[in-house]
mmCIF file of C-alpha atoms in Angstrom:
data_model
loop_
_atom_site.group_PDB
_atom_site.id
_atom_site.type_symbol
_atom_site.label_atom_id
_atom_site.label_comp_id
_atom_site.label_asym_id
_atom_site.label_seq_id
_atom_site.Cartn_x
_atom_site.Cartn_y
_atom_site.Cartn_z
ATOM 1 C CA UNK H 143 -122.287 92.666 -103.802
ATOM 2 C CA UNK H 144 -123.371 92.667 -100.172
ATOM 3 C CA UNK H 145 -121.754 94.977 -97.667
ATOM 4 C CA UNK H 146 -120.256 92.116 -95.677
ATOM 5 C CA UNK H 147 -118.080 90.922 -98.547
ATOM 6 C CA UNK H 148 -116.536 94.230 -99.581
ATOM 7 C CA UNK H 149 -112.812 94.806 -99.116
ATOM 8 C CA UNK H 150 -112.000 97.054 -96.209
ATOM 9 C CA UNK H 151 -109.266 99.088 -94.609
ATOM 10 C CA UNK H 152 -108.667 98.338 -90.939
ATOM 11 C CA UNK H 153 -107.698 101.947 -90.232
ATOM 12 C CA UNK H 154 -111.232 103.107 -90.994
ATOM 13 C CA UNK H 155 -113.027 100.337 -89.141
ATOM 14 C CA UNK H 156 -115.066 100.736 -85.993
ATOM 15 C CA UNK H 157 -116.412 98.210 -83.523
ATOM 16 C CA UNK H 158 -120.138 98.571 -82.897
ATOM 17 C CA UNK H 159 -121.169 96.786 -79.718
ATOM 18 C CA UNK H 160 -124.240 95.806 -77.718
ATOM 19 C CA UNK H 161 -127.330 93.927 -78.873
ATOM 20 C CA UNK H 162 -129.393 96.933 -79.977
ATOM 21 C CA UNK H 163 -126.613 98.706 -81.852
ATOM 22 C CA UNK H 164 -125.420 95.538 -83.574
ATOM 23 C CA UNK H 165 -128.898 94.492 -84.710
ATOM 24 C CA UNK H 166 -129.758 98.016 -85.896
ATOM 25 C CA UNK H 167 -126.495 98.302 -87.826
ATOM 26 C CA UNK H 168 -127.172 94.988 -89.572
ATOM 27 C CA UNK H 169 -130.802 95.804 -90.343
ATOM 28 C CA UNK H 170 -130.335 99.347 -91.643
ATOM 29 C CA UNK H 171 -126.923 98.772 -93.234
ATOM 30 C CA UNK H 172 -125.664 102.299 -93.419
ATOM 31 C CA UNK H 173 -122.237 100.899 -92.609
ATOM 32 C CA UNK H 174 -120.156 98.487 -94.660
ATOM 33 C CA UNK H 175 -120.188 95.426 -92.416
ATOM 34 C CA UNK H 176 -117.228 93.043 -92.315
ATOM 35 C CA UNK H 177 -117.651 90.590 -89.437
ATOM 36 C CA UNK H 178 -119.887 89.813 -86.507
ATOM 37 C CA UNK H 179 -118.152 88.600 -83.346
ATOM 38 C CA UNK H 180 -120.197 86.682 -80.784
ATOM 39 C CA UNK H 181 -119.048 85.492 -77.387
ATOM 40 C CA UNK H 182 -118.408 81.775 -77.804
ATOM 41 C CA UNK H 183 -119.960 80.534 -74.556
ATOM 42 C CA UNK H 184 -122.827 83.023 -74.446
ATOM 43 C CA UNK H 185 -125.613 80.431 -74.255
ATOM 44 C CA UNK H 186 -123.756 78.311 -71.700
ATOM 45 C CA UNK H 187 -123.290 81.004 -69.070
ATOM 46 C CA UNK H 188 -124.855 80.526 -65.681
ATOM 47 C CA UNK H 189 -127.972 82.616 -65.424
ATOM 48 C CA UNK H 190 -128.055 83.198 -69.177
ATOM 49 C CA UNK H 191 -131.280 85.088 -69.676
ATOM 50 C CA UNK H 192 -133.936 83.952 -72.131
ATOM 51 C CA UNK H 193 -134.204 87.500 -73.469
ATOM 52 C CA UNK H 194 -130.494 87.555 -74.343
ATOM 53 C CA UNK H 195 -130.890 84.174 -76.022
ATOM 54 C CA UNK H 196 -133.690 85.604 -78.171
ATOM 55 C CA UNK H 197 -131.489 88.563 -79.115
ATOM 56 C CA UNK H 198 -128.761 86.125 -80.129
ATOM 57 C CA UNK H 199 -131.143 84.308 -82.470
ATOM 58 C CA UNK H 200 -132.346 87.557 -84.034
ATOM 59 C CA UNK H 201 -128.819 88.839 -84.572
ATOM 60 C CA UNK H 202 -127.605 85.531 -86.009
ATOM 61 C CA UNK H 203 -130.596 85.336 -88.361
ATOM 62 C CA UNK H 204 -130.042 88.911 -89.534
ATOM 63 C CA UNK H 205 -126.337 88.244 -90.088
ATOM 64 C CA UNK H 206 -127.115 85.066 -92.016
ATOM 65 C CA UNK H 207 -129.577 86.861 -94.288
ATOM 66 C CA UNK H 208 -127.013 89.600 -94.943
ATOM 67 C CA UNK H 209 -124.259 87.004 -95.499
ATOM 68 C CA UNK H 210 -122.097 88.514 -92.779
ATOM 69 C CA UNK H 211 -119.300 86.233 -91.516
ATOM 70 C CA UNK H 212 -119.805 85.252 -87.881
ATOM 71 C CA UNK H 213 -116.834 84.563 -85.598
ATOM 72 C CA UNK H 214 -117.146 82.912 -82.193
ATOM 73 C CA UNK H 215 -114.578 84.398 -79.834
ATOM 74 C CA UNK H 216 -113.703 84.901 -76.188
ATOM 75 C CA UNK H 217 -115.039 87.550 -73.858
ATOM 76 C CA UNK H 218 -111.485 88.845 -73.412
ATOM 77 C CA UNK H 219 -111.120 89.390 -77.160
ATOM 78 C CA UNK H 220 -114.444 91.235 -77.371
ATOM 79 C CA UNK H 221 -113.550 93.435 -74.409
ATOM 80 C CA UNK H 222 -110.210 94.300 -75.981
ATOM 81 C CA UNK H 223 -111.916 95.374 -79.218
ATOM 82 C CA UNK H 224 -114.234 97.792 -77.401
ATOM 83 C CA UNK H 225 -111.772 99.003 -74.744
ATOM 84 C CA UNK H 226 -113.556 97.230 -71.921
ATOM 85 C CA UNK H 227 -116.992 98.720 -72.527
ATOM 86 C CA UNK H 228 -120.059 96.502 -71.887
ATOM 87 C CA UNK H 229 -120.774 94.639 -75.146
ATOM 88 C CA UNK H 230 -123.309 91.982 -74.023
ATOM 89 C CA UNK H 231 -121.417 89.395 -76.073
ATOM 90 C CA UNK H 232 -121.833 91.031 -79.504
ATOM 91 C CA UNK H 233 -119.395 93.175 -81.498
ATOM 92 C CA UNK H 234 -119.682 94.178 -85.145
ATOM 93 C CA UNK H 235 -116.638 95.131 -87.209
ATOM 94 C CA UNK H 236 -117.789 97.746 -89.698
ATOM 95 C CA UNK H 237 -116.945 100.966 -91.480
ATOM 96 C CA UNK H 238 -117.693 104.345 -89.996
ATOM 97 C CA UNK H 239 -121.299 105.427 -90.357
ATOM 98 C CA UNK H 240 -121.576 107.815 -93.335
ATOM 99 C CA UNK H 241 -121.983 111.537 -92.700
ATOM 100 C CA UNK H 242 -122.959 113.788 -95.600
ATOM 101 C CA UNK H 243 -122.455 117.507 -96.116
ATOM 102 C CA UNK H 244 -125.287 119.935 -96.803
ATOM 103 C CA UNK H 245 -125.547 120.938 -100.453
ATOM 104 C CA UNK H 246 -128.305 121.332 -103.023
ATOM 105 C CA UNK H 247 -128.423 117.600 -103.709
ATOM 106 C CA UNK H 248 -128.606 116.527 -100.079
ATOM 107 C CA UNK H 249 -131.199 119.210 -99.304
ATOM 108 C CA UNK H 250 -133.354 117.675 -102.024
ATOM 109 C CA UNK H 251 -132.821 114.245 -100.450
ATOM 110 C CA UNK H 252 -133.891 115.582 -97.053
ATOM 111 C CA UNK H 253 -137.276 116.479 -98.508
ATOM 112 C CA UNK H 254 -137.842 112.885 -99.605
ATOM 113 C CA UNK H 255 -138.896 111.426 -96.260
ATOM 114 C CA UNK H 256 -139.922 108.152 -97.891
ATOM 115 C CA UNK H 257 -136.391 107.421 -99.069
ATOM 116 C CA UNK H 258 -134.958 108.583 -95.737
ATOM 117 C CA UNK H 259 -137.082 105.996 -93.974
ATOM 118 C CA UNK H 260 -135.698 103.284 -96.231
ATOM 119 C CA UNK H 261 -132.039 104.016 -96.879
ATOM 120 C CA UNK H 262 -131.243 100.862 -98.869
ATOM 121 C CA UNK H 263 -134.453 99.416 -100.363
ATOM 122 C CA UNK H 264 -132.640 96.366 -101.745
ATOM 123 C CA UNK H 265 -131.066 95.312 -98.447
ATOM 124 C CA UNK H 266 -132.922 96.850 -95.493
ATOM 125 C CA UNK H 267 -134.709 94.424 -93.197
ATOM 126 C CA UNK H 268 -136.611 97.173 -91.405
ATOM 127 C CA UNK H 269 -138.627 100.040 -92.797
ATOM 128 C CA UNK H 270 -139.036 103.161 -90.711
ATOM 129 C CA UNK H 271 -142.123 105.348 -90.813
ATOM 130 C CA UNK H 272 -140.667 108.857 -90.720
ATOM 131 C CA UNK H 273 -142.178 112.304 -90.474
ATOM 132 C CA UNK H 274 -141.051 115.592 -92.062
ATOM 133 C CA UNK H 275 -139.064 116.577 -88.972
ATOM 134 C CA UNK H 276 -135.280 116.839 -88.735
ATOM 135 C CA UNK H 277 -133.205 117.398 -85.625
ATOM 136 C CA UNK H 278 -130.294 119.842 -85.534
ATOM 137 C CA UNK H 279 -127.777 119.493 -82.693
ATOM 138 C CA UNK H 280 -125.677 122.618 -82.144
ATOM 139 C CA UNK H 281 -122.491 122.719 -80.033
ATOM 140 C CA UNK H 282 -123.569 119.817 -77.830
ATOM 141 C CA UNK H 283 -120.572 118.062 -76.256
ATOM 142 C CA UNK H 284 -122.186 115.695 -73.744
ATOM 143 C CA UNK H 285 -122.314 112.175 -75.213
ATOM 144 C CA UNK H 286 -124.970 110.965 -72.758
ATOM 145 C CA UNK H 287 -127.356 113.728 -73.782
ATOM 146 C CA UNK H 288 -126.554 113.208 -77.447
ATOM 147 C CA UNK H 289 -127.398 109.510 -77.243
ATOM 148 C CA UNK H 290 -130.655 110.161 -75.386
ATOM 149 C CA UNK H 291 -131.727 112.844 -77.863
ATOM 150 C CA UNK H 292 -131.127 110.547 -80.837
ATOM 151 C CA UNK H 293 -133.166 107.812 -79.155
ATOM 152 C CA UNK H 294 -136.098 110.206 -78.643
ATOM 153 C CA UNK H 295 -135.782 111.564 -82.181
ATOM 154 C CA UNK H 296 -136.102 108.101 -83.705
ATOM 155 C CA UNK H 297 -138.983 107.228 -81.373
ATOM 156 C CA UNK H 298 -140.943 110.236 -82.658
ATOM 157 C CA UNK H 299 -140.116 109.526 -86.295
ATOM 158 C CA UNK H 300 -137.468 112.150 -87.072
ATOM 159 C CA UNK H 301 -136.223 111.600 -90.607
ATOM 160 C CA UNK H 302 -132.604 112.770 -90.238
ATOM 161 C CA UNK H 303 -130.050 114.310 -87.901
ATOM 162 C CA UNK H 304 -127.925 117.397 -88.540
ATOM 163 C CA UNK H 305 -125.099 118.508 -86.284
ATOM 164 C CA UNK H 306 -122.850 121.544 -86.225
ATOM 165 C CA UNK H 307 -119.053 121.557 -86.726
ATOM 166 C CA UNK H 308 -116.688 120.640 -83.857
ATOM 167 C CA UNK H 309 -116.666 120.926 -80.911
ATOM 168 C CA UNK H 310 -120.146 119.450 -81.349
ATOM 169 C CA UNK H 311 -120.040 115.731 -80.640
ATOM 170 C CA UNK H 312 -120.287 113.431 -83.659
ATOM 171 C CA UNK H 313 -121.352 109.835 -84.326
ATOM 172 C CA UNK H 314 -119.360 106.997 -82.779
ATOM 173 C CA UNK H 315 -119.903 103.431 -81.529
ATOM 174 C CA UNK H 316 -120.323 104.865 -78.020
ATOM 175 C CA UNK H 317 -123.116 107.168 -79.220
ATOM 176 C CA UNK H 318 -124.696 104.215 -80.999
ATOM 177 C CA UNK H 319 -124.717 102.242 -77.743
ATOM 178 C CA UNK H 320 -126.030 105.182 -75.704
ATOM 179 C CA UNK H 321 -128.828 105.732 -78.232
ATOM 180 C CA UNK H 322 -129.821 102.034 -77.981
ATOM 181 C CA UNK H 323 -128.994 101.611 -81.666
ATOM 182 C CA UNK H 324 -131.071 104.581 -82.844
ATOM 183 C CA UNK H 325 -128.005 106.214 -84.406
ATOM 184 C CA UNK H 326 -127.769 103.366 -86.926
ATOM 185 C CA UNK H 327 -131.086 104.169 -88.614
ATOM 186 C CA UNK H 328 -130.784 107.957 -88.968
ATOM 187 C CA UNK H 329 -129.234 109.605 -92.035
ATOM 188 C CA UNK H 330 -126.548 111.960 -90.700
ATOM 189 C CA UNK H 331 -125.464 115.357 -92.008
ATOM 190 C CA UNK H 332 -122.707 117.672 -90.766
ATOM 191 C CA UNK H 333 -123.020 121.441 -91.185
ATOM 192 C CA UNK H 334 -119.765 122.913 -92.481
ATOM 193 C CA UNK H 335 -120.688 126.552 -93.108
ATOM 194 C CA UNK H 336 -123.534 127.071 -90.646
ATOM 195 C CA UNK H 337 -125.077 130.336 -91.968
ATOM 196 C CA UNK H 338 -124.795 129.189 -95.588
ATOM 197 C CA UNK H 339 -126.136 125.692 -94.909
ATOM 198 C CA UNK H 340 -129.100 126.943 -92.884
ATOM 199 C CA UNK H 341 -129.911 129.542 -95.527
ATOM 200 C CA UNK H 342 -129.908 126.762 -98.122
ATOM 201 C CA UNK H 343 -132.303 124.688 -96.011
ATOM 202 C CA UNK H 344 -134.558 127.670 -95.341
ATOM 203 C CA UNK H 345 -134.658 128.641 -99.020
ATOM 204 C CA UNK H 346 -135.616 125.080 -99.889
ATOM 205 C CA UNK H 347 -138.707 125.362 -97.698
ATOM 206 C CA UNK H 348 -137.703 124.057 -94.281
ATOM 207 C CA UNK H 349 -139.175 125.774 -91.228
ATOM 208 C CA UNK H 350 -136.370 126.315 -88.696
ATOM 209 C CA UNK H 351 -137.468 126.211 -85.057
ATOM 210 C CA UNK H 352 -134.988 126.953 -82.287
ATOM 211 C CA UNK H 353 -135.038 126.621 -78.524
ATOM 212 C CA UNK H 354 -134.242 129.402 -76.078
ATOM 213 C CA UNK H 355 -134.411 130.406 -72.424
ATOM 214 C CA UNK H 356 -136.583 133.101 -70.915
ATOM 215 C CA UNK H 357 -134.930 135.967 -72.724
ATOM 216 C CA UNK H 358 -134.060 134.345 -76.040
ATOM 217 C CA UNK H 359 -131.364 136.048 -78.060
ATOM 218 C CA UNK H 360 -131.176 139.697 -77.021
ATOM 219 C CA UNK H 361 -129.268 140.627 -80.177
ATOM 220 C CA UNK H 362 -132.263 139.520 -82.265
ATOM 221 C CA UNK H 363 -134.802 141.509 -80.250
ATOM 222 C CA UNK H 364 -137.145 138.541 -80.479
ATOM 223 C CA UNK H 365 -138.961 136.820 -77.614
ATOM 224 C CA UNK H 366 -139.331 133.027 -77.616
ATOM 225 C CA UNK H 367 -142.835 131.549 -77.695
ATOM 226 C CA UNK H 368 -143.889 129.492 -74.629
ATOM 227 C CA UNK H 369 -144.735 125.967 -75.744
ATOM 228 C CA UNK H 370 -148.152 126.075 -74.097
ATOM 229 C CA UNK H 371 -149.138 128.935 -76.439
ATOM 230 C CA UNK H 372 -147.906 127.128 -79.538
ATOM 231 C CA UNK H 373 -150.396 126.598 -82.364
ATOM 232 C CA UNK H 374 -150.271 124.357 -85.406
ATOM 233 C CA UNK H 375 -150.041 127.174 -87.937
ATOM 234 C CA UNK H 376 -146.839 128.422 -86.256
ATOM 235 C CA UNK H 377 -145.099 125.102 -86.854
ATOM 236 C CA UNK H 378 -146.037 124.360 -90.422
ATOM 237 C CA UNK H 379 -149.480 122.745 -90.193
ATOM 238 C CA UNK H 380 -150.983 123.594 -93.578
ATOM 239 C CA UNK H 381 -153.794 121.240 -94.530
ATOM 240 C CA UNK H 382 -153.817 118.999 -91.472
ATOM 241 C CA UNK H 383 -152.292 116.168 -93.493
ATOM 242 C CA UNK H 384 -148.947 117.298 -94.841
ATOM 243 C CA UNK H 385 -147.175 119.654 -92.435
ATOM 244 C CA UNK H 386 -144.298 121.731 -93.743
ATOM 245 C CA UNK H 387 -140.859 120.119 -93.251
ATOM 246 C CA UNK H 388 -139.442 121.340 -89.948
ATOM 247 C CA UNK H 389 -135.982 121.435 -88.390
ATOM 248 C CA UNK H 390 -135.851 121.526 -84.585
ATOM 249 C CA UNK H 391 -132.569 122.991 -83.308
ATOM 250 C CA UNK H 392 -131.230 122.130 -79.853
ATOM 251 C CA UNK H 393 -128.147 123.662 -78.247
ATOM 252 C CA UNK H 394 -125.884 122.824 -75.349
ATOM 253 C CA UNK H 395 -127.046 123.338 -71.772
ATOM 254 C CA UNK H 396 -124.252 125.791 -71.000
ATOM 255 C CA UNK H 397 -124.590 128.165 -73.960
ATOM 256 C CA UNK H 398 -127.777 127.205 -75.763
ATOM 257 C CA UNK H 399 -127.976 127.714 -79.498
ATOM 258 C CA UNK H 400 -125.245 129.717 -81.174
ATOM 259 C CA UNK H 401 -126.252 133.144 -82.421
ATOM 260 C CA UNK H 402 -125.772 132.103 -86.053
ATOM 261 C CA UNK H 403 -128.313 129.307 -85.603
ATOM 262 C CA UNK H 404 -130.738 131.546 -83.707
ATOM 263 C CA UNK H 405 -130.544 134.150 -86.463
ATOM 264 C CA UNK H 406 -131.563 131.528 -89.017
ATOM 265 C CA UNK H 407 -134.579 130.338 -87.002
ATOM 266 C CA UNK H 408 -138.061 131.401 -88.039
ATOM 267 C CA UNK H 409 -139.390 130.683 -84.549
ATOM 268 C CA UNK H 410 -137.953 130.273 -81.055
ATOM 269 C CA UNK H 411 -139.615 128.099 -78.418
ATOM 270 C CA UNK H 412 -139.169 127.818 -74.680
ATOM 271 C CA UNK H 413 -140.533 125.378 -72.148
ATOM 272 C CA UNK H 414 -142.034 127.265 -69.208
ATOM 273 C CA UNK H 415 -141.125 125.968 -65.751
ATOM 274 C CA UNK H 416 -142.756 126.455 -62.358
ATOM 275 C CA UNK H 417 -140.394 129.287 -61.441
ATOM 276 C CA UNK H 418 -142.155 131.493 -63.958
ATOM 277 C CA UNK H 419 -145.642 130.815 -62.626
ATOM 278 C CA UNK H 420 -145.153 130.628 -58.838
ATOM 279 C CA UNK H 421 -144.411 133.507 -56.474
ATOM 280 C CA UNK H 422 -141.713 132.587 -53.961
ATOM 281 C CA UNK H 423 -142.108 134.556 -50.702
ATOM 282 C CA UNK H 424 -138.408 134.441 -49.816
ATOM 283 C CA UNK H 425 -137.218 134.753 -53.415
ATOM 284 C CA UNK H 426 -134.938 131.734 -52.991
ATOM 285 C CA UNK H 427 -135.282 130.525 -56.566
ATOM 286 C CA UNK H 428 -131.524 130.408 -57.073
ATOM 287 C CA UNK H 429 -131.451 127.143 -55.132
ATOM 288 C CA UNK H 430 -133.766 125.460 -57.660
ATOM 289 C CA UNK H 431 -132.914 124.116 -61.138
ATOM 290 C CA UNK H 432 -133.229 126.967 -63.619
ATOM 291 C CA UNK H 433 -133.400 124.866 -66.771
ATOM 292 C CA UNK H 434 -134.206 121.416 -68.084
ATOM 293 C CA UNK H 435 -131.684 118.821 -69.123
ATOM 294 C CA UNK H 436 -131.407 119.191 -72.907
ATOM 295 C CA UNK H 437 -132.323 115.551 -73.537
ATOM 296 C CA UNK H 438 -135.468 115.921 -71.406
ATOM 297 C CA UNK H 439 -136.346 119.149 -73.213
ATOM 298 C CA UNK H 440 -135.874 117.376 -76.547
ATOM 299 C CA UNK H 441 -138.382 114.684 -75.574
ATOM 300 C CA UNK H 442 -140.973 117.249 -74.475
ATOM 301 C CA UNK H 443 -140.593 119.333 -77.633
ATOM 302 C CA UNK H 444 -140.643 116.330 -79.957
ATOM 303 C CA UNK H 445 -143.827 115.078 -78.320
ATOM 304 C CA UNK H 446 -145.595 118.436 -78.578
ATOM 305 C CA UNK H 447 -144.498 119.074 -82.153
ATOM 306 C CA UNK H 448 -145.575 115.582 -83.195
ATOM 307 C CA UNK H 449 -148.968 115.933 -81.528
ATOM 308 C CA UNK H 450 -149.698 119.391 -82.966
ATOM 309 C CA UNK H 451 -148.453 118.534 -86.458
ATOM 310 C CA UNK H 452 -149.900 115.037 -86.854
ATOM 311 C CA UNK H 453 -152.777 114.660 -84.385
ATOM 312 C CA UNK H 454 -154.218 111.115 -84.245
ATOM 313 C CA UNK H 455 -151.605 109.923 -86.748
ATOM 314 C CA UNK H 456 -148.959 110.608 -84.103
ATOM 315 C CA UNK H 457 -149.787 107.254 -82.502
ATOM 316 C CA UNK H 458 -148.569 105.328 -85.562
ATOM 317 C CA UNK H 459 -145.545 103.142 -84.903
ATOM 318 C CA UNK H 460 -142.303 104.414 -86.431
ATOM 319 C CA UNK H 461 -141.033 100.922 -87.276
ATOM 320 C CA UNK H 462 -142.314 97.932 -89.153
ATOM 321 C CA UNK H 463 -140.444 94.790 -90.142
ATOM 322 C CA UNK H 464 -140.512 93.363 -93.645
#
């Protein structure tokens, strides 16, 4: 039975909105999808853009193939469903996106990057070329950064996303929109007992790489490695073809990674800025930014890790349509 025809409970439903999020949710089908709502006069609007018209055709075709009921409705109704957020004329009524816990079974699944790239082989419309790299988000509370990080992670072929217990932000329709739909194609896992879960992942063979500032974690008496000194053997490059599965951990801008995550990491990295390589005559460095935005740092680290671990293969597209 297809997802669109399953019985559902309204209390557990969410409204996914925006062209990218809606199309991704339909194509990857992690959610149980109930209905697709489309603005009734979308194609008749003054100044209706050809690009939006093309998106409408793609979404309608995907919904038809998945046998998802389509309802034409007013802009006011759509806006009410999403609390006034910009929806571009498309809203999907669906279940919450599934989030799994870390246990021996799911750790085994995380090693199978092929299955992670194709969550539902019988129904997916899009395959995703993934790499043995998983992102761990620790104590991040900024939704804008979270969305941007997920977008970069999918672009570079990350196979899954882990996130720490509250107050770390979790998946939501807003995050899906901010990530331009990238959230919909990533398997999601929530850490419940952080030290235990990370020990389980480490014992299974994952290389845990954390991020740190200039000093790292003083309690660990370990200095972080500048990214420009990073070599392939430090990040799991074994035979040049199959790098060791790696988890990249990113923390919040205010506190960085928690000590329990840092303690579990096999390696700490830091991105060196100009303040560390330039002598300021008046020593007025306090007026300059002392750190990178975490989403920007994520993009830099994902690029460097991908390049060092995969070389020429890093240029391969992460998506292909069936």
